[in-house]
PDB file of C-alpha atoms in Angstrom:
ATOM      1  CA  MET A 154      83.913 130.128 115.722  1.00 41.00           C
ATOM      2  CA  ALA A 155      86.018 127.712 113.889  1.00 56.00           C
ATOM      3  CA  ASP A 156      89.847 128.471 113.924  1.00 73.00           C
ATOM      4  CA  PRO A 157      90.703 130.658 110.575  1.00 88.00           C
ATOM      5  CA  LEU A 158      92.079 128.571 107.814  1.00 96.00           C
ATOM      6  CA  ILE A 159      95.831 128.159 107.666  1.00 97.00           C
ATOM      7  CA  VAL A 160      97.428 128.876 104.067  1.00 98.00           C
ATOM      8  CA  LYS A 161     100.991 127.606 103.279  1.00 98.00           C
ATOM      9  CA  ILE A 162     102.919 128.457 100.221  1.00 98.00           C
ATOM     10  CA  CYS A 163     105.418 125.976  99.364  1.00 97.00           C
ATOM     11  CA  GLY A 164     108.538 125.720  97.400  1.00 97.00           C
ATOM     12  CA  ILE A 165     109.433 129.321  97.343  1.00 98.00           C
ATOM     13  CA  LYS A 166     112.878 130.103  96.243  1.00 97.00           C
ATOM     14  CA  THR A 167     113.552 133.887  96.035  1.00 98.00           C
ATOM     15  CA  PRO A 168     113.074 136.851  98.512  1.00 98.00           C
ATOM     16  CA  ALA A 169     110.810 138.496  96.203  1.00 98.00           C
ATOM     17  CA  ILE A 170     108.241 135.732  96.255  1.00 98.00           C
ATOM     18  CA  LEU A 171     108.676 135.427  99.621  1.00 98.00           C
ATOM     19  CA  ASP A 172     107.747 138.864 100.089  1.00 98.00           C
ATOM     20  CA  ALA A 173     105.008 138.434  97.680  1.00 98.00           C
ATOM     21  CA  ALA A 174     103.474 135.363  99.776  1.00 98.00           C
ATOM     22  CA  ILE A 175     103.835 137.512 102.816  1.00 98.00           C
ATOM     23  CA  GLU A 176     102.234 140.224 101.506  1.00 98.00           C
ATOM     24  CA  ALA A 177      99.116 138.242 100.044  1.00 98.00           C
ATOM     25  CA  GLY A 178      98.600 136.829 103.618  1.00 98.00           C
ATOM     26  CA  ALA A 179     100.079 133.624 103.615  1.00 98.00           C
ATOM     27  CA  ASP A 180     100.449 132.163 107.172  1.00 98.00           C
ATOM     28  CA  MET A 181     103.152 129.723 106.456  1.00 98.00           C
ATOM     29  CA  VAL A 182     105.849 129.721 103.957  1.00 98.00           C
ATOM     30  CA  GLY A 183     107.918 126.503 102.848  1.00 98.00           C
ATOM     31  CA  PHE A 184     111.250 126.007 101.425  1.00 98.00           C
ATOM     32  CA  VAL A 185     112.350 122.632  99.936  1.00 97.00           C
ATOM     33  CA  HIS A 186     115.770 121.470 100.892  1.00 97.00           C
ATOM     34  CA  PHE A 187     115.854 118.221  98.370  1.00 95.00           C
ATOM     35  CA  THR A 188     118.258 118.339  95.264  1.00 94.00           C
ATOM     36  CA  ARG A 189     116.039 116.473  93.069  1.00 92.00           C
ATOM     37  CA  SER A 190     113.366 119.006  93.321  1.00 92.00           C
ATOM     38  CA  PRO A 191     112.980 121.957  90.825  1.00 93.00           C
ATOM     39  CA  ARG A 192     112.297 123.879  94.046  1.00 95.00           C
ATOM     40  CA  HIS A 193     115.634 123.052  96.085  1.00 96.00           C
ATOM     41  CA  VAL A 194     117.194 125.735  97.839  1.00 97.00           C
ATOM     42  CA  SER A 195     120.716 125.419  99.405  1.00 98.00           C
ATOM     43  CA  ILE A 196     121.579 125.668 103.146  1.00 98.00           C
ATOM     44  CA  GLU A 197     122.990 129.280 102.608  1.00 98.00           C
ATOM     45  CA  ASP A 198     119.728 130.360 100.673  1.00 98.00           C
ATOM     46  CA  LEU A 199     117.686 128.687 103.419  1.00 98.00           C
ATOM     47  CA  ALA A 200     119.579 130.736 105.939  1.00 98.00           C
ATOM     48  CA  THR A 201     118.718 133.930 104.140  1.00 98.00           C
ATOM     49  CA  LEU A 202     114.929 133.369 103.282  1.00 98.00           C
ATOM     50  CA  ILE A 203     114.297 132.135 107.008  1.00 98.00           C
ATOM     51  CA  GLY A 204     116.328 135.469 108.375  1.00 98.00           C
ATOM     52  CA  GLU A 205     114.216 137.443 106.017  1.00 98.00           C
ATOM     53  CA  ALA A 206     110.850 135.799 107.055  1.00 98.00           C
ATOM     54  CA  ARG A 207     111.463 135.857 110.700  1.00 97.00           C
ATOM     55  CA  GLY A 208     108.892 137.515 112.470  1.00 97.00           C
ATOM     56  CA  ARG A 209     106.796 138.164 109.555  1.00 97.00           C
ATOM     57  CA  VAL A 210     105.424 134.643 108.794  1.00 98.00           C
ATOM     58  CA  GLU A 211     105.972 130.953 109.821  1.00 98.00           C
ATOM     59  CA  THR A 212     108.501 129.093 108.078  1.00 98.00           C
ATOM     60  CA  CYS A 213     109.177 125.329 107.210  1.00 98.00           C
ATOM     61  CA  VAL A 214     111.645 123.540 105.817  1.00 98.00           C
ATOM     62  CA  LEU A 215     110.736 120.450 103.763  1.00 98.00           C
ATOM     63  CA  LEU A 216     113.125 117.456 103.735  1.00 97.00           C
ATOM     64  CA  VAL A 217     112.931 113.799 102.439  1.00 96.00           C
ATOM     65  CA  ASN A 218     114.364 110.916 104.411  1.00 95.00           C
ATOM     66  CA  PRO A 219     117.079 113.286 106.077  1.00 97.00           C
ATOM     67  CA  ASP A 220     120.003 111.891 107.864  1.00 97.00           C
ATOM     68  CA  ASN A 221     120.986 113.386 111.319  1.00 96.00           C
ATOM     69  CA  SER A 222     123.379 115.653 109.937  1.00 97.00           C
ATOM     70  CA  CYS A 223     120.925 117.209 107.589  1.00 97.00           C
ATOM     71  CA  VAL A 224     118.336 117.615 110.298  1.00 98.00           C
ATOM     72  CA  ALA A 225     120.925 119.160 112.645  1.00 98.00           C
ATOM     73  CA  GLU A 226     122.306 121.642 109.969  1.00 98.00           C
ATOM     74  CA  VAL A 227     118.362 122.514 109.078  1.00 98.00           C
ATOM     75  CA  ALA A 228     117.514 122.928 112.570  1.00 98.00           C
ATOM     76  CA  ALA A 229     120.365 125.189 113.423  1.00 98.00           C
ATOM     77  CA  LEU A 230     118.897 127.836 110.901  1.00 98.00           C
ATOM     78  CA  GLY A 231     115.830 128.278 113.195  1.00 98.00           C
ATOM     79  CA  PRO A 232     112.574 127.509 110.920  1.00 98.00           C
ATOM     80  CA  ASP A 233     109.357 127.263 112.902  1.00 98.00           C
ATOM     81  CA  TRP A 234     108.550 123.768 111.121  1.00 98.00           C
ATOM     82  CA  ILE A 235     110.322 120.825 109.559  1.00 98.00           C
ATOM     83  CA  GLN A 236     108.237 118.865 107.062  1.00 98.00           C
ATOM     84  CA  LEU A 237     109.253 115.295 106.490  1.00 98.00           C
ATOM     85  CA  HIS A 238     107.989 114.215 102.820  1.00 93.00           C
ATOM     86  CA  GLY A 239     109.593 110.964 102.548  1.00 93.00           C
ATOM     87  CA  PRO A 240     109.025 107.443 103.766  1.00 93.00           C
ATOM     88  CA  GLU A 241     109.974 108.300 107.474  1.00 96.00           C
ATOM     89  CA  SER A 242     108.418 105.777 109.854  1.00 97.00           C
ATOM     90  CA  PRO A 243     106.584 107.009 112.925  1.00 98.00           C
ATOM     91  CA  HIS A 244     109.708 106.188 115.209  1.00 98.00           C
ATOM     92  CA  ARG A 245     112.206 108.110 112.793  1.00 98.00           C
ATOM     93  CA  VAL A 246     109.611 111.152 112.962  1.00 98.00           C
ATOM     94  CA  GLU A 247     109.681 110.886 116.675  1.00 98.00           C
ATOM     95  CA  ALA A 248     113.365 110.844 116.596  1.00 97.00           C
ATOM     96  CA  ILE A 249     113.686 113.624 114.375  1.00 98.00           C
ATOM     97  CA  ARG A 250     111.483 115.703 116.441  1.00 97.00           C
ATOM     98  CA  ALA A 251     113.461 115.019 119.630  1.00 97.00           C
ATOM     99  CA  GLU A 252     116.524 115.732 118.068  1.00 96.00           C
ATOM    100  CA  ALA A 253     115.538 118.895 116.236  1.00 96.00           C
ATOM    101  CA  GLY A 254     113.851 120.565 118.689  1.00 96.00           C
ATOM    102  CA  VAL A 255     111.650 122.100 115.866  1.00 97.00           C
ATOM    103  CA  GLU A 256     107.926 121.231 115.387  1.00 98.00           C
ATOM    104  CA  ILE A 257     107.206 118.640 112.579  1.00 98.00           C
ATOM    105  CA  ILE A 258     104.720 118.327 109.894  1.00 98.00           C
ATOM    106  CA  LYS A 259     104.499 114.804 108.447  1.00 98.00           C
ATOM    107  CA  ALA A 260     103.236 114.466 104.893  1.00 97.00           C
ATOM    108  CA  VAL A 261     101.229 111.309 104.562  1.00 96.00           C
ATOM    109  CA  PRO A 262     100.564 110.245 100.896  1.00 93.00           C
ATOM    110  CA  ILE A 263      97.117 109.212 100.015  1.00 94.00           C
ATOM    111  CA  GLY A 264      96.068 106.749  97.258  1.00 92.00           C
ATOM    112  CA  SER A 265      93.745 104.150  99.254  1.00 93.00           C
ATOM    113  CA  ALA A 266      91.770 103.595 102.016  1.00 92.00           C
ATOM    114  CA  GLU A 267      94.843 101.578 103.572  1.00 93.00           C
ATOM    115  CA  ASP A 268      96.762 104.922 103.233  1.00 94.00           C
ATOM    116  CA  VAL A 269      94.215 107.072 105.288  1.00 95.00           C
ATOM    117  CA  LYS A 270      94.331 104.191 107.948  1.00 94.00           C
ATOM    118  CA  ASN A 271      98.005 104.961 108.078  1.00 94.00           C
ATOM    119  CA  ILE A 272      97.544 108.381 109.346  1.00 96.00           C
ATOM    120  CA  ALA A 273      96.770 107.733 112.822  1.00 96.00           C
ATOM    121  CA  SER A 274     100.203 106.026 113.265  1.00 97.00           C
ATOM    122  CA  PHE A 275     101.773 109.574 113.034  1.00 98.00           C
ATOM    123  CA  VAL A 276      99.178 111.927 115.046  1.00 97.00           C
ATOM    124  CA  ASP A 277     101.324 111.394 118.174  1.00 96.00           C
ATOM    125  CA  VAL A 278     104.717 111.711 116.834  1.00 97.00           C
ATOM    126  CA  ALA A 279     104.205 114.648 114.614  1.00 98.00           C
ATOM    127  CA  ASP A 280     102.699 118.338 115.506  1.00 97.00           C
ATOM    128  CA  ARG A 281     100.773 118.592 112.173  1.00 97.00           C
ATOM    129  CA  ILE A 282      99.572 116.090 109.493  1.00 98.00           C
ATOM    130  CA  LEU A 283      99.775 117.106 105.942  1.00 97.00           C
ATOM    131  CA  LEU A 284      97.698 114.987 103.275  1.00 97.00           C
ATOM    132  CA  ASP A 285      99.299 114.861  99.842  1.00 93.00           C
ATOM    133  CA  ALA A 286      98.705 112.787  96.746  1.00 89.00           C
ATOM    134  CA  LYS A 287     100.467 109.500  96.460  1.00 83.00           C
ATOM    135  CA  PRO A 288     103.230 109.949  93.654  1.00 73.00           C
ATOM    136  CA  PRO A 289     102.758 107.763  90.430  1.00 66.00           C
ATOM    137  CA  LYS A 290     104.437 104.704  90.473  1.00 65.00           C
ATOM    138  CA  GLY A 291     108.247 105.268  89.261  1.00 61.00           C
ATOM    139  CA  ALA A 292     108.229 108.951  90.201  1.00 57.00           C
ATOM    140  CA  ASP A 293     111.662 110.339  91.304  1.00 58.00           C
ATOM    141  CA  ARG A 294     110.549 112.281  94.017  1.00 55.00           C
ATOM    142  CA  PRO A 295     107.661 112.378  96.486  1.00 55.00           C
ATOM    143  CA  GLY A 296     104.713 114.386  96.630  1.00 50.00           C
ATOM    144  CA  GLY A 297     101.648 114.683  94.604  1.00 46.00           C
ATOM    145  CA  LEU A 298     103.444 116.270  91.727  1.00 53.00           C
ATOM    146  CA  GLY A 299     100.647 118.523  90.842  1.00 64.00           C
ATOM    147  CA  GLU A 300      97.983 115.633  91.253  1.00 73.00           C
ATOM    148  CA  THR A 301      94.867 115.862  93.311  1.00 87.00           C
ATOM    149  CA  PHE A 302      93.847 112.513  95.054  1.00 90.00           C
ATOM    150  CA  ASP A 303      90.251 111.247  95.757  1.00 91.00           C
ATOM    151  CA  TRP A 304      89.071 113.314  98.558  1.00 93.00           C
ATOM    152  CA  ALA A 305      86.080 110.796  99.299  1.00 93.00           C
ATOM    153  CA  LEU A 306      88.835 108.526 100.723  1.00 94.00           C
ATOM    154  CA  LEU A 307      89.010 110.965 103.573  1.00 94.00           C
ATOM    155  CA  GLU A 308      85.407 110.266 104.672  1.00 91.00           C
ATOM    156  CA  GLY A 309      86.942 107.203 106.380  1.00 86.00           C
ATOM    157  CA  LEU A 310      89.692 109.459 108.747  1.00 92.00           C
ATOM    158  CA  ASP A 311      88.599 109.988 112.364  1.00 90.00           C
ATOM    159  CA  PRO A 312      87.126 113.478 112.221  1.00 88.00           C
ATOM    160  CA  SER A 313      89.300 114.752 115.361  1.00 91.00           C
ATOM    161  CA  ILE A 314      92.375 114.520 113.334  1.00 93.00           C
ATOM    162  CA  PRO A 315      93.384 118.072 112.109  1.00 93.00           C
ATOM    163  CA  PHE A 316      95.162 118.012 108.815  1.00 97.00           C
ATOM    164  CA  LEU A 317      96.850 120.362 106.089  1.00 97.00           C
ATOM    165  CA  LEU A 318      95.383 119.422 102.609  1.00 97.00           C
ATOM    166  CA  SER A 319      97.771 119.216  99.817  1.00 95.00           C
ATOM    167  CA  GLY A 320      98.128 117.901  96.128  1.00 91.00           C
ATOM    168  CA  GLY A 321      97.083 119.418  93.064  1.00 90.00           C
ATOM    169  CA  LEU A 322      95.338 122.451  94.580  1.00 95.00           C
ATOM    170  CA  THR A 323      95.196 125.670  92.278  1.00 96.00           C
ATOM    171  CA  PRO A 324      93.477 128.948  92.616  1.00 97.00           C
ATOM    172  CA  GLN A 325      90.513 127.436  90.606  1.00 96.00           C
ATOM    173  CA  THR A 326      90.202 124.291  92.999  1.00 96.00           C
ATOM    174  CA  VAL A 327      90.991 125.497  96.499  1.00 97.00           C
ATOM    175  CA  ALA A 328      87.419 126.827  97.350  1.00 96.00           C
ATOM    176  CA  GLU A 329      85.704 123.417  96.506  1.00 95.00           C
ATOM    177  CA  ALA A 330      88.572 121.590  98.274  1.00 95.00           C
ATOM    178  CA  ILE A 331      88.075 123.500 101.424  1.00 96.00           C
ATOM    179  CA  ARG A 332      84.064 123.434 101.131  1.00 94.00           C
ATOM    180  CA  THR A 333      84.489 119.341 100.560  1.00 94.00           C
ATOM    181  CA  VAL A 334      87.263 118.249 102.606  1.00 94.00           C
ATOM    182  CA  ARG A 335      87.160 120.703 105.708  1.00 94.00           C
ATOM    183  CA  PRO A 336      90.805 120.917 106.276  1.00 96.00           C
ATOM    184  CA  PHE A 337      92.338 123.121 109.068  1.00 94.00           C
ATOM    185  CA  GLY A 338      94.768 124.351 106.220  1.00 97.00           C
ATOM    186  CA  VAL A 339      95.818 124.342 102.683  1.00 98.00           C
ATOM    187  CA  ASP A 340      99.406 123.826 101.164  1.00 97.00           C
ATOM    188  CA  VAL A 341     100.189 124.884  97.521  1.00 97.00           C
ATOM    189  CA  SER A 342     103.229 124.659  95.662  1.00 95.00           C
ATOM    190  CA  SER A 343     103.118 123.782  91.771  1.00 93.00           C
ATOM    191  CA  GLY A 344      99.599 125.074  91.585  1.00 95.00           C
ATOM    192  CA  VAL A 345     100.882 128.624  91.900  1.00 97.00           C
ATOM    193  CA  GLU A 346     103.791 128.292  89.187  1.00 96.00           C
ATOM    194  CA  SER A 347     104.140 129.474  85.799  1.00 95.00           C
ATOM    195  CA  ALA A 348     106.821 126.758  85.036  1.00 93.00           C
ATOM    196  CA  PRO A 349     108.409 124.269  87.482  1.00 91.00           C
ATOM    197  CA  GLY A 350     109.779 125.705  90.499  1.00 93.00           C
ATOM    198  CA  VAL A 351     108.788 129.411  89.114  1.00 96.00           C
ATOM    199  CA  LYS A 352     106.230 130.975  91.432  1.00 97.00           C
ATOM    200  CA  ASP A 353     103.665 133.511  89.991  1.00 97.00           C
ATOM    201  CA  LYS A 354     103.010 136.477  92.514  1.00 98.00           C
ATOM    202  CA  ARG A 355      99.393 136.747  90.848  1.00 98.00           C
ATOM    203  CA  LEU A 356      98.461 133.057  91.169  1.00 98.00           C
ATOM    204  CA  ILE A 357      99.665 133.104  94.802  1.00 98.00           C
ATOM    205  CA  GLU A 358      97.301 136.278  95.483  1.00 98.00           C
ATOM    206  CA  ALA A 359      94.553 134.407  93.850  1.00 98.00           C
ATOM    207  CA  PHE A 360      94.900 131.312  95.662  1.00 98.00           C
ATOM    208  CA  ILE A 361      95.014 133.179  99.082  1.00 98.00           C
ATOM    209  CA  ARG A 362      92.049 135.097  98.205  1.00 97.00           C
ATOM    210  CA  ASN A 363      89.833 132.303  97.127  1.00 97.00           C
ATOM    211  CA  ALA A 364      90.995 130.044  99.995  1.00 97.00           C
ATOM    212  CA  ARG A 365      89.992 132.753 102.402  1.00 96.00           C
ATOM    213  CA  ALA A 366      86.640 133.487 100.626  1.00 95.00           C
ATOM    214  CA  ALA A 367      85.785 129.795 101.179  1.00 94.00           C
ATOM    215  CA  SER A 368      86.672 129.359 104.509  1.00 85.00           C
TER     216      SER A 368
END
């Protein structure tokens, strides 16, 4: 019996959407603390959301190339995970994990076979790996920005490395992604929004339903 699929809904900004994601059966919820993102939440709002989620669902705070004071401030709120979504080196990921005392998800952007080779350098320094689409050149923030990457690239990945799949997933594409790529989890943000940063309860429900059916 394979482990059950992990479904992560990222970029949640309000208690109402947090409740909707939990009720729909999400395993993890993500909050973005990065001012350039339309999904950014302040430290005060993070504290509220993490408090409301505690004991109900695993929480993850997404940071981009954070400095030590930012890491300490977020770690003090007691999230289950910190997700590093910037150009952090393996050494920096290891240092943040040691300093924060919080489990780390490292997002690795995939756009080429070279990027797939790069995944291995993070396996021992992060607790989970998340594979996202490489942002287009000139993008002002990291992440797939709603784009998928060529899943065939992952045929070159060591099959013993488990990963969460992200990047352009939607309620319509998640089942095919799970069947094709066989990730141990899926992560969605813009694919369940009606506008940038605005989550849609029905899209969240459909995404989770379709993901569970495919796994």
